JSON list of C-alpha atoms in Angstrom, two decimals:
[
{"chain": "A", "resi": 1, "resn": "UNK", "atom": "CA", "xyz": [-25.03, 8.72, 4.01]},
{"chain": "A", "resi": 2, "resn": "UNK", "atom": "CA", "xyz": [-23.05, 7.31, 6.80]},
{"chain": "A", "resi": 3, "resn": "UNK", "atom": "CA", "xyz": [-20.18, 8.93, 8.05]},
{"chain": "A", "resi": 4, "resn": "UNK", "atom": "CA", "xyz": [-16.90, 8.15, 9.23]},
{"chain": "A", "resi": 5, "resn": "UNK", "atom": "CA", "xyz": [-14.52, 10.24, 10.74]},
{"chain": "A", "resi": 6, "resn": "UNK", "atom": "CA", "xyz": [-10.90, 9.83, 12.12]},
{"chain": "A", "resi": 7, "resn": "UNK", "atom": "CA", "xyz": [-8.88, 11.85, 14.28]},
{"chain": "A", "resi": 8, "resn": "UNK", "atom": "CA", "xyz": [-5.92, 12.89, 13.88]},
{"chain": "A", "resi": 9, "resn": "UNK", "atom": "CA", "xyz": [-5.94, 13.38, 10.16]},
{"chain": "A", "resi": 10, "resn": "UNK", "atom": "CA", "xyz": [-2.41, 13.76, 10.40]},
{"chain": "A", "resi": 11, "resn": "UNK", "atom": "CA", "xyz": [0.32, 13.40, 12.97]},
{"chain": "A", "resi": 12, "resn": "UNK", "atom": "CA", "xyz": [3.84, 13.53, 13.08]},
{"chain": "A", "resi": 13, "resn": "UNK", "atom": "CA", "xyz": [5.57, 11.63, 15.89]},
{"chain": "A", "resi": 14, "resn": "UNK", "atom": "CA", "xyz": [9.15, 10.76, 16.94]},
{"chain": "A", "resi": 15, "resn": "UNK", "atom": "CA", "xyz": [10.41, 7.33, 16.89]},
{"chain": "A", "resi": 16, "resn": "UNK", "atom": "CA", "xyz": [9.96, 5.32, 19.73]},
{"chain": "A", "resi": 17, "resn": "UNK", "atom": "CA", "xyz": [6.96, 7.37, 21.06]},
{"chain": "A", "resi": 18, "resn": "UNK", "atom": "CA", "xyz": [2.90, 6.31, 20.79]},
{"chain": "A", "resi": 19, "resn": "UNK", "atom": "CA", "xyz": [0.25, 7.38, 18.98]},
{"chain": "A", "resi": 20, "resn": "UNK", "atom": "CA", "xyz": [-3.61, 6.99, 19.09]},
{"chain": "A", "resi": 21, "resn": "UNK", "atom": "CA", "xyz": [-5.92, 7.20, 16.19]},
{"chain": "A", "resi": 22, "resn": "UNK", "atom": "CA", "xyz": [-9.56, 7.47, 16.59]},
{"chain": "A", "resi": 23, "resn": "UNK", "atom": "CA", "xyz": [-12.12, 6.35, 14.32]},
{"chain": "A", "resi": 24, "resn": "UNK", "atom": "CA", "xyz": [-15.74, 7.38, 14.89]},
{"chain": "A", "resi": 25, "resn": "UNK", "atom": "CA", "xyz": [-19.18, 6.59, 13.45]},
{"chain": "A", "resi": 26, "resn": "UNK", "atom": "CA", "xyz": [-21.24, 9.79, 13.64]},
{"chain": "A", "resi": 27, "resn": "UNK", "atom": "CA", "xyz": [-24.35, 9.08, 13.28]},
{"chain": "A", "resi": 28, "resn": "UNK", "atom": "CA", "xyz": [-24.98, 5.10, 13.62]},
{"chain": "A", "resi": 29, "resn": "UNK", "atom": "CA", "xyz": [-23.70, 2.57, 15.66]},
{"chain": "A", "resi": 30, "resn": "UNK", "atom": "CA", "xyz": [-20.97, 0.06, 14.86]},
{"chain": "A", "resi": 31, "resn": "UNK", "atom": "CA", "xyz": [-20.93, -3.35, 16.01]},
{"chain": "A", "resi": 32, "resn": "UNK", "atom": "CA", "xyz": [-17.39, -3.78, 14.08]},
{"chain": "A", "resi": 33, "resn": "UNK", "atom": "CA", "xyz": [-15.03, -1.80, 13.07]},
{"chain": "A", "resi": 34, "resn": "UNK", "atom": "CA", "xyz": [-11.90, -2.27, 10.75]},
{"chain": "A", "resi": 35, "resn": "UNK", "atom": "CA", "xyz": [-8.24, -0.79, 10.45]},
{"chain": "A", "resi": 36, "resn": "UNK", "atom": "CA", "xyz": [-6.64, -1.10, 7.29]},
{"chain": "A", "resi": 37, "resn": "UNK", "atom": "CA", "xyz": [-2.99, 0.16, 6.63]},
{"chain": "A", "resi": 38, "resn": "UNK", "atom": "CA", "xyz": [-1.98, 1.52, 3.13]},
{"chain": "A", "resi": 39, "resn": "UNK", "atom": "CA", "xyz": [1.92, 1.89, 2.17]},
{"chain": "A", "resi": 40, "resn": "UNK", "atom": "CA", "xyz": [3.01, 4.33, -0.75]},
{"chain": "A", "resi": 41, "resn": "UNK", "atom": "CA", "xyz": [1.64, 2.74, -3.90]},
{"chain": "A", "resi": 42, "resn": "UNK", "atom": "CA", "xyz": [0.21, 0.14, -2.47]},
{"chain": "A", "resi": 43, "resn": "UNK", "atom": "CA", "xyz": [-3.42, -1.11, -1.56]},
{"chain": "A", "resi": 44, "resn": "UNK", "atom": "CA", "xyz": [-4.97, -1.20, 1.61]},
{"chain": "A", "resi": 45, "resn": "UNK", "atom": "CA", "xyz": [-4.05, -4.25, 3.85]},
{"chain": "A", "resi": 46, "resn": "UNK", "atom": "CA", "xyz": [-6.63, -5.23, 6.62]},
{"chain": "A", "resi": 47, "resn": "UNK", "atom": "CA", "xyz": [-4.68, -5.24, 10.05]},
{"chain": "A", "resi": 48, "resn": "UNK", "atom": "CA", "xyz": [-7.58, -5.97, 12.32]},
{"chain": "A", "resi": 49, "resn": "UNK", "atom": "CA", "xyz": [-11.08, -6.53, 13.37]},
{"chain": "A", "resi": 50, "resn": "UNK", "atom": "CA", "xyz": [-12.58, -4.57, 16.03]},
{"chain": "A", "resi": 51, "resn": "UNK", "atom": "CA", "xyz": [-15.58, -5.72, 17.83]},
{"chain": "A", "resi": 52, "resn": "UNK", "atom": "CA", "xyz": [-17.41, -3.67, 20.67]},
{"chain": "A", "resi": 53, "resn": "UNK", "atom": "CA", "xyz": [-16.70, -5.24, 23.99]},
{"chain": "A", "resi": 54, "resn": "UNK", "atom": "CA", "xyz": [-14.30, -7.78, 23.03]},
{"chain": "A", "resi": 55, "resn": "UNK", "atom": "CA", "xyz": [-10.99, -8.59, 21.99]},
{"chain": "A", "resi": 56, "resn": "UNK", "atom": "CA", "xyz": [-9.90, -7.46, 18.46]},
{"chain": "A", "resi": 57, "resn": "UNK", "atom": "CA", "xyz": [-8.97, -10.21, 15.73]},
{"chain": "A", "resi": 58, "resn": "UNK", "atom": "CA", "xyz": [-5.51, -9.33, 14.52]},
{"chain": "A", "resi": 59, "resn": "UNK", "atom": "CA", "xyz": [-4.64, -10.60, 10.64]},
{"chain": "A", "resi": 60, "resn": "UNK", "atom": "CA", "xyz": [-1.66, -12.51, 10.25]},
{"chain": "A", "resi": 61, "resn": "UNK", "atom": "CA", "xyz": [1.75, -11.07, 10.56]},
{"chain": "A", "resi": 62, "resn": "UNK", "atom": "CA", "xyz": [0.25, -7.87, 12.58]},
{"chain": "A", "resi": 63, "resn": "UNK", "atom": "CA", "xyz": [1.42, -7.57, 15.97]},
{"chain": "A", "resi": 64, "resn": "UNK", "atom": "CA", "xyz": [-1.17, -7.09, 18.62]},
{"chain": "A", "resi": 65, "resn": "UNK", "atom": "CA", "xyz": [1.08, -5.56, 21.43]},
{"chain": "A", "resi": 66, "resn": "UNK", "atom": "CA", "xyz": [2.27, -2.98, 18.78]},
{"chain": "A", "resi": 67, "resn": "UNK", "atom": "CA", "xyz": [-1.29, -1.73, 17.14]},
{"chain": "A", "resi": 68, "resn": "UNK", "atom": "CA", "xyz": [-3.48, -1.97, 20.09]},
{"chain": "A", "resi": 69, "resn": "UNK", "atom": "CA", "xyz": [-7.02, -1.85, 19.57]},
{"chain": "A", "resi": 70, "resn": "UNK", "atom": "CA", "xyz": [-9.94, -0.45, 21.82]},
{"chain": "A", "resi": 71, "resn": "UNK", "atom": "CA", "xyz": [-13.55, -0.60, 20.66]},
{"chain": "A", "resi": 72, "resn": "UNK", "atom": "CA", "xyz": [-15.05, 0.59, 23.95]},
{"chain": "A", "resi": 73, "resn": "UNK", "atom": "CA", "xyz": [-18.41, 1.81, 22.41]},
{"chain": "A", "resi": 74, "resn": "UNK", "atom": "CA", "xyz": [-20.59, 1.69, 19.51]},
{"chain": "A", "resi": 75, "resn": "UNK", "atom": "CA", "xyz": [-19.20, 4.73, 18.13]},
{"chain": "A", "resi": 76, "resn": "UNK", "atom": "CA", "xyz": [-15.75, 4.85, 18.96]},
{"chain": "A", "resi": 77, "resn": "UNK", "atom": "CA", "xyz": [-12.70, 2.49, 17.91]},
{"chain": "A", "resi": 78, "resn": "UNK", "atom": "CA", "xyz": [-9.22, 3.56, 18.68]},
{"chain": "A", "resi": 79, "resn": "UNK", "atom": "CA", "xyz": [-5.45, 2.06, 17.15]},
{"chain": "A", "resi": 80, "resn": "UNK", "atom": "CA", "xyz": [-2.71, 2.84, 19.24]},
{"chain": "A", "resi": 81, "resn": "UNK", "atom": "CA", "xyz": [0.36, 2.22, 17.70]},
{"chain": "A", "resi": 82, "resn": "UNK", "atom": "CA", "xyz": [3.17, 1.69, 20.30]},
{"chain": "A", "resi": 83, "resn": "UNK", "atom": "CA", "xyz": [6.92, 2.49, 20.37]},
{"chain": "A", "resi": 84, "resn": "UNK", "atom": "CA", "xyz": [6.35, 3.70, 17.02]},
{"chain": "A", "resi": 85, "resn": "UNK", "atom": "CA", "xyz": [9.38, 3.13, 14.69]},
{"chain": "A", "resi": 86, "resn": "UNK", "atom": "CA", "xyz": [9.67, 4.96, 10.73]},
{"chain": "A", "resi": 87, "resn": "UNK", "atom": "CA", "xyz": [8.66, 1.75, 9.22]},
{"chain": "A", "resi": 88, "resn": "UNK", "atom": "CA", "xyz": [5.14, 2.52, 10.76]},
{"chain": "A", "resi": 89, "resn": "UNK", "atom": "CA", "xyz": [4.57, 5.45, 8.70]},
{"chain": "A", "resi": 90, "resn": "UNK", "atom": "CA", "xyz": [1.72, 5.13, 6.63]},
{"chain": "A", "resi": 91, "resn": "UNK", "atom": "CA", "xyz": [-2.20, 5.90, 5.81]},
{"chain": "A", "resi": 92, "resn": "UNK", "atom": "CA", "xyz": [-4.46, 3.79, 8.34]},
{"chain": "A", "resi": 93, "resn": "UNK", "atom": "CA", "xyz": [-7.97, 3.44, 7.30]},
{"chain": "A", "resi": 94, "resn": "UNK", "atom": "CA", "xyz": [-10.83, 2.43, 9.53]},
{"chain": "A", "resi": 95, "resn": "UNK", "atom": "CA", "xyz": [-14.05, 1.25, 8.34]},
{"chain": "A", "resi": 96, "resn": "UNK", "atom": "CA", "xyz": [-17.19, 0.84, 10.30]},
{"chain": "A", "resi": 97, "resn": "UNK", "atom": "CA", "xyz": [-19.93, -1.67, 9.81]},
{"chain": "A", "resi": 98, "resn": "UNK", "atom": "CA", "xyz": [-23.66, -0.99, 10.40]},
{"chain": "A", "resi": 99, "resn": "UNK", "atom": "CA", "xyz": [-24.85, 2.03, 8.67]},
{"chain": "A", "resi": 100, "resn": "UNK", "atom": "CA", "xyz": [-27.53, 0.59, 7.04]},
{"chain": "A", "resi": 101, "resn": "UNK", "atom": "CA", "xyz": [-25.34, -0.58, 3.91]},
{"chain": "A", "resi": 102, "resn": "UNK", "atom": "CA", "xyz": [-24.19, -4.29, 3.08]},
{"chain": "A", "resi": 103, "resn": "UNK", "atom": "CA", "xyz": [-20.88, -2.63, 3.01]},
{"chain": "A", "resi": 104, "resn": "UNK", "atom": "CA", "xyz": [-18.66, -0.98, 5.69]},
{"chain": "A", "resi": 105, "resn": "UNK", "atom": "CA", "xyz": [-18.37, 3.05, 5.21]},
{"chain": "A", "resi": 106, "resn": "UNK", "atom": "CA", "xyz": [-14.63, 3.95, 5.32]},
{"chain": "A", "resi": 107, "resn": "UNK", "atom": "CA", "xyz": [-13.47, 7.06, 7.46]},
{"chain": "A", "resi": 108, "resn": "UNK", "atom": "CA", "xyz": [-11.09, 9.75, 5.85]},
{"chain": "A", "resi": 109, "resn": "UNK", "atom": "CA", "xyz": [-7.72, 7.93, 6.78]},
{"chain": "A", "resi": 110, "resn": "UNK", "atom": "CA", "xyz": [-4.87, 9.06, 9.19]},
{"chain": "A", "resi": 111, "resn": "UNK", "atom": "CA", "xyz": [-1.32, 9.70, 7.71]},
{"chain": "A", "resi": 112, "resn": "UNK", "atom": "CA", "xyz": [1.40, 8.90, 10.46]},
{"chain": "A", "resi": 113, "resn": "UNK", "atom": "CA", "xyz": [4.89, 9.88, 9.55]},
{"chain": "A", "resi": 114, "resn": "UNK", "atom": "CA", "xyz": [7.51, 8.24, 12.12]},
{"chain": "A", "resi": 115, "resn": "UNK", "atom": "CA", "xyz": [10.75, 10.20, 12.31]},
{"chain": "B", "resi": 1, "resn": "UNK", "atom": "CA", "xyz": [-0.61, -14.38, -4.63]},
{"chain": "B", "resi": 2, "resn": "UNK", "atom": "CA", "xyz": [-2.89, -11.62, -5.01]},
{"chain": "B", "resi": 3, "resn": "UNK", "atom": "CA", "xyz": [-6.44, -12.61, -4.55]},
{"chain": "B", "resi": 4, "resn": "UNK", "atom": "CA", "xyz": [-7.42, -10.13, -6.76]},
{"chain": "B", "resi": 5, "resn": "UNK", "atom": "CA", "xyz": [-5.20, -8.58, -9.72]},
{"chain": "B", "resi": 6, "resn": "UNK", "atom": "CA", "xyz": [-5.82, -5.32, -11.41]},
{"chain": "B", "resi": 7, "resn": "UNK", "atom": "CA", "xyz": [-4.42, -4.25, -14.64]},
{"chain": "B", "resi": 8, "resn": "UNK", "atom": "CA", "xyz": [-3.22, -1.75, -15.95]},
{"chain": "B", "resi": 9, "resn": "UNK", "atom": "CA", "xyz": [-1.41, -0.23, -12.48]},
{"chain": "B", "resi": 10, "resn": "UNK", "atom": "CA", "xyz": [-0.84, 2.80, -13.63]},
{"chain": "B", "resi": 11, "resn": "UNK", "atom": "CA", "xyz": [-2.66, 4.71, -16.32]},
{"chain": "B", "resi": 12, "resn": "UNK", "atom": "CA", "xyz": [-1.99, 8.42, -17.64]},
{"chain": "B", "resi": 13, "resn": "UNK", "atom": "CA", "xyz": [-4.66, 9.25, -20.79]},
{"chain": "B", "resi": 14, "resn": "UNK", "atom": "CA", "xyz": [-5.54, 12.46, -22.40]},
{"chain": "B", "resi": 15, "resn": "UNK", "atom": "CA", "xyz": [-8.98, 14.14, -21.29]},
{"chain": "B", "resi": 16, "resn": "UNK", "atom": "CA", "xyz": [-11.44, 13.01, -23.76]},
{"chain": "B", "resi": 17, "resn": "UNK", "atom": "CA", "xyz": [-10.20, 9.28, -24.18]},
{"chain": "B", "resi": 18, "resn": "UNK", "atom": "CA", "xyz": [-11.95, 6.09, -23.56]},
{"chain": "B", "resi": 19, "resn": "UNK", "atom": "CA", "xyz": [-10.01, 3.50, -21.05]},
{"chain": "B", "resi": 20, "resn": "UNK", "atom": "CA", "xyz": [-10.61, 0.05, -19.50]},
{"chain": "B", "resi": 21, "resn": "UNK", "atom": "CA", "xyz": [-9.10, -1.17, -16.21]},
{"chain": "B", "resi": 22, "resn": "UNK", "atom": "CA", "xyz": [-9.72, -4.78, -15.30]},
{"chain": "B", "resi": 23, "resn": "UNK", "atom": "CA", "xyz": [-10.13, -6.98, -12.02]},
{"chain": "B", "resi": 24, "resn": "UNK", "atom": "CA", "xyz": [-9.46, -10.45, -12.33]},
{"chain": "B", "resi": 25, "resn": "UNK", "atom": "CA", "xyz": [-9.07, -13.16, -9.93]},
{"chain": "B", "resi": 26, "resn": "UNK", "atom": "CA", "xyz": [-9.02, -17.23, -10.09]},
{"chain": "B", "resi": 27, "resn": "UNK", "atom": "CA", "xyz": [-12.00, -17.63, -7.35]},
{"chain": "B", "resi": 28, "resn": "UNK", "atom": "CA", "xyz": [-15.24, -17.17, -7.48]},
{"chain": "B", "resi": 29, "resn": "UNK", "atom": "CA", "xyz": [-17.36, -14.31, -5.90]},
{"chain": "B", "resi": 30, "resn": "UNK", "atom": "CA", "xyz": [-20.62, -13.35, -4.66]},
{"chain": "B", "resi": 31, "resn": "UNK", "atom": "CA", "xyz": [-20.01, -9.90, -5.69]},
{"chain": "B", "resi": 32, "resn": "UNK", "atom": "CA", "xyz": [-17.29, -7.24, -6.37]},
{"chain": "B", "resi": 33, "resn": "UNK", "atom": "CA", "xyz": [-17.15, -3.86, -5.67]},
{"chain": "B", "resi": 34, "resn": "UNK", "atom": "CA", "xyz": [-15.36, -0.75, -7.35]},
{"chain": "B", "resi": 35, "resn": "UNK", "atom": "CA", "xyz": [-14.00, 1.95, -5.35]},
{"chain": "B", "resi": 36, "resn": "UNK", "atom": "CA", "xyz": [-12.29, 5.20, -6.10]},
{"chain": "B", "resi": 37, "resn": "UNK", "atom": "CA", "xyz": [-9.66, 6.29, -3.73]},
{"chain": "B", "resi": 38, "resn": "UNK", "atom": "CA", "xyz": [-8.12, 10.30, -3.98]},
{"chain": "B", "resi": 39, "resn": "UNK", "atom": "CA", "xyz": [-5.11, 11.03, -2.41]},
{"chain": "B", "resi": 40, "resn": "UNK", "atom": "CA", "xyz": [-5.22, 11.32, 1.27]},
{"chain": "B", "resi": 41, "resn": "UNK", "atom": "CA", "xyz": [-8.40, 10.54, 1.46]},
{"chain": "B", "resi": 42, "resn": "UNK", "atom": "CA", "xyz": [-10.18, 6.90, 2.21]},
{"chain": "B", "resi": 43, "resn": "UNK", "atom": "CA", "xyz": [-11.93, 5.04, -0.79]},
{"chain": "B", "resi": 44, "resn": "UNK", "atom": "CA", "xyz": [-15.36, 5.45, -1.77]},
{"chain": "B", "resi": 45, "resn": "UNK", "atom": "CA", "xyz": [-17.65, 2.71, -2.97]},
{"chain": "B", "resi": 46, "resn": "UNK", "atom": "CA", "xyz": [-18.71, 3.20, -6.66]},
{"chain": "B", "resi": 47, "resn": "UNK", "atom": "CA", "xyz": [-20.98, 0.24, -7.40]},
{"chain": "B", "resi": 48, "resn": "UNK", "atom": "CA", "xyz": [-21.47, -3.27, -6.22]},
{"chain": "B", "resi": 49, "resn": "UNK", "atom": "CA", "xyz": [-21.65, -6.26, -8.97]},
{"chain": "B", "resi": 50, "resn": "UNK", "atom": "CA", "xyz": [-23.70, -9.10, -8.13]},
{"chain": "B", "resi": 51, "resn": "UNK", "atom": "CA", "xyz": [-24.70, -11.06, -10.93]},
{"chain": "B", "resi": 52, "resn": "UNK", "atom": "CA", "xyz": [-22.79, -12.87, -13.32]},
{"chain": "B", "resi": 53, "resn": "UNK", "atom": "CA", "xyz": [-22.89, -10.75, -16.60]},
{"chain": "B", "resi": 54, "resn": "UNK", "atom": "CA", "xyz": [-24.57, -7.90, -14.61]},
{"chain": "B", "resi": 55, "resn": "UNK", "atom": "CA", "xyz": [-23.43, -4.36, -16.17]},
{"chain": "B", "resi": 56, "resn": "UNK", "atom": "CA", "xyz": [-23.85, -1.40, -14.17]},
{"chain": "B", "resi": 57, "resn": "UNK", "atom": "CA", "xyz": [-23.31, 2.40, -15.41]},
{"chain": "B", "resi": 58, "resn": "UNK", "atom": "CA", "xyz": [-22.63, 5.66, -13.38]},
{"chain": "B", "resi": 59, "resn": "UNK", "atom": "CA", "xyz": [-22.85, 8.46, -15.49]},
{"chain": "B", "resi": 60, "resn": "UNK", "atom": "CA", "xyz": [-19.95, 7.62, -17.88]},
{"chain": "B", "resi": 61, "resn": "UNK", "atom": "CA", "xyz": [-18.51, 4.73, -16.36]},
{"chain": "B", "resi": 62, "resn": "UNK", "atom": "CA", "xyz": [-19.62, 1.31, -16.71]},
{"chain": "B", "resi": 63, "resn": "UNK", "atom": "CA", "xyz": [-18.54, -1.57, -14.91]},
{"chain": "B", "resi": 64, "resn": "UNK", "atom": "CA", "xyz": [-18.96, -5.27, -15.92]},
{"chain": "B", "resi": 65, "resn": "UNK", "atom": "CA", "xyz": [-19.24, -8.78, -13.93]},
{"chain": "B", "resi": 66, "resn": "UNK", "atom": "CA", "xyz": [-18.03, -11.51, -15.67]},
{"chain": "B", "resi": 67, "resn": "UNK", "atom": "CA", "xyz": [-20.33, -14.31, -16.54]},
{"chain": "B", "resi": 68, "resn": "UNK", "atom": "CA", "xyz": [-18.33, -16.71, -13.87]},
{"chain": "B", "resi": 69, "resn": "UNK", "atom": "CA", "xyz": [-18.23, -14.18, -11.47]},
{"chain": "B", "resi": 70, "resn": "UNK", "atom": "CA", "xyz": [-14.20, -14.12, -11.19]},
{"chain": "B", "resi": 71, "resn": "UNK", "atom": "CA", "xyz": [-13.31, -10.91, -12.92]},
{"chain": "B", "resi": 72, "resn": "UNK", "atom": "CA", "xyz": [-14.66, -7.10, -13.69]},
{"chain": "B", "resi": 73, "resn": "UNK", "atom": "CA", "xyz": [-14.16, -4.59, -15.47]},
{"chain": "B", "resi": 74, "resn": "UNK", "atom": "CA", "xyz": [-14.44, -0.59, -15.32]},
{"chain": "B", "resi": 75, "resn": "UNK", "atom": "CA", "xyz": [-14.81, 1.19, -18.80]},
{"chain": "B", "resi": 76, "resn": "UNK", "atom": "CA", "xyz": [-14.51, 5.34, -18.60]},
{"chain": "B", "resi": 77, "resn": "UNK", "atom": "CA", "xyz": [-15.85, 7.01, -21.37]},
{"chain": "B", "resi": 78, "resn": "UNK", "atom": "CA", "xyz": [-14.45, 10.27, -22.78]},
{"chain": "B", "resi": 79, "resn": "UNK", "atom": "CA", "xyz": [-12.54, 10.84, -19.25]},
{"chain": "B", "resi": 80, "resn": "UNK", "atom": "CA", "xyz": [-11.99, 14.21, -17.74]},
{"chain": "B", "resi": 81, "resn": "UNK", "atom": "CA", "xyz": [-9.21, 15.50, -15.24]},
{"chain": "B", "resi": 82, "resn": "UNK", "atom": "CA", "xyz": [-12.17, 14.74, -12.18]},
{"chain": "B", "resi": 83, "resn": "UNK", "atom": "CA", "xyz": [-11.68, 11.03, -12.88]},
{"chain": "B", "resi": 84, "resn": "UNK", "atom": "CA", "xyz": [-8.08, 11.18, -12.03]},
{"chain": "B", "resi": 85, "resn": "UNK", "atom": "CA", "xyz": [-7.93, 8.68, -8.85]},
{"chain": "B", "resi": 86, "resn": "UNK", "atom": "CA", "xyz": [-7.04, 5.50, -7.83]},
{"chain": "B", "resi": 87, "resn": "UNK", "atom": "CA", "xyz": [-9.48, 2.96, -8.58]},
{"chain": "B", "resi": 88, "resn": "UNK", "atom": "CA", "xyz": [-9.69, -0.14, -6.38]},
{"chain": "B", "resi": 89, "resn": "UNK", "atom": "CA", "xyz": [-11.94, -3.27, -6.89]},
{"chain": "B", "resi": 90, "resn": "UNK", "atom": "CA", "xyz": [-12.19, -5.11, -3.87]},
{"chain": "B", "resi": 91, "resn": "UNK", "atom": "CA", "xyz": [-14.40, -8.42, -2.37]},
{"chain": "B", "resi": 92, "resn": "UNK", "atom": "CA", "xyz": [-16.31, -9.35, 0.61]},
{"chain": "B", "resi": 93, "resn": "UNK", "atom": "CA", "xyz": [-19.11, -7.40, 2.75]},
{"chain": "B", "resi": 94, "resn": "UNK", "atom": "CA", "xyz": [-17.34, -6.84, 5.90]},
{"chain": "B", "resi": 95, "resn": "UNK", "atom": "CA", "xyz": [-13.66, -7.55, 5.71]},
{"chain": "B", "resi": 96, "resn": "UNK", "atom": "CA", "xyz": [-12.94, -6.28, 2.36]},
{"chain": "B", "resi": 97, "resn": "UNK", "atom": "CA", "xyz": [-10.07, -7.20, 0.45]},
{"chain": "B", "resi": 98, "resn": "UNK", "atom": "CA", "xyz": [-8.63, -4.90, -1.91]},
{"chain": "B", "resi": 99, "resn": "UNK", "atom": "CA", "xyz": [-7.01, -5.19, -5.37]},
{"chain": "B", "resi": 100, "resn": "UNK", "atom": "CA", "xyz": [-3.79, -3.42, -6.00]},
{"chain": "B", "resi": 101, "resn": "UNK", "atom": "CA", "xyz": [-5.53, -0.86, -7.66]},
{"chain": "B", "resi": 102, "resn": "UNK", "atom": "CA", "xyz": [-5.71, 1.39, -11.07]},
{"chain": "B", "resi": 103, "resn": "UNK", "atom": "CA", "xyz": [-3.91, 4.85, -10.62]},
{"chain": "B", "resi": 104, "resn": "UNK", "atom": "CA", "xyz": [-5.33, 6.69, -13.43]},
{"chain": "B", "resi": 105, "resn": "UNK", "atom": "CA", "xyz": [-4.19, 10.40, -14.70]},
{"chain": "B", "resi": 106, "resn": "UNK", "atom": "CA", "xyz": [-6.34, 11.99, -16.93]},
{"chain": "B", "resi": 107, "resn": "UNK", "atom": "CA", "xyz": [-4.65, 14.74, -18.37]},
{"chain": "B", "resi": 108, "resn": "UNK", "atom": "CA", "xyz": [-6.29, 17.84, -19.49]}
]
């Protein structure tokens, strides 16, 4: 089956720094990737839709200047959390569409802890 | 207001027991999906139900789509500790919307 990877799997950073999370489709080309955020004991909430070669589309309430998304190739999308604060600590999960099935494939997630 | 409501949100049972979790909505869906998520990992698709009244079986898991395509249920027979996890119902083909999930713990 199609595989989606994320890097890093865990990251700890200081408040005010920026963190980049990568999402890769390993064996297929993903024209569209999606970024989700999951707080403890909550479900996954869609943050933004990332299309290769164009600007990302953000969901209501998600700051586009804080969560920078780049989808420079058909196999890689990056999410950069700029000037991270403790309230940004969460589990960030990406999914990628185009792996042959009707539904996107999810990555394993990245745990971000901002101190 | 949550588009997809799941119940119960937490369930702790003994190994060997049966259980049912529910996913309800006021909206009609062309399909609903069920995912399972383990701690620290992304969700994994278990099944998709498409036709109203459809029943799908995956080993000890039985999934049903309501006749009106507004709700779905997941029934687990003879639960095992390996069934422990977060069960999420979801809708959408690309932009997937998730319910809050049912956190299941099966005690040996």
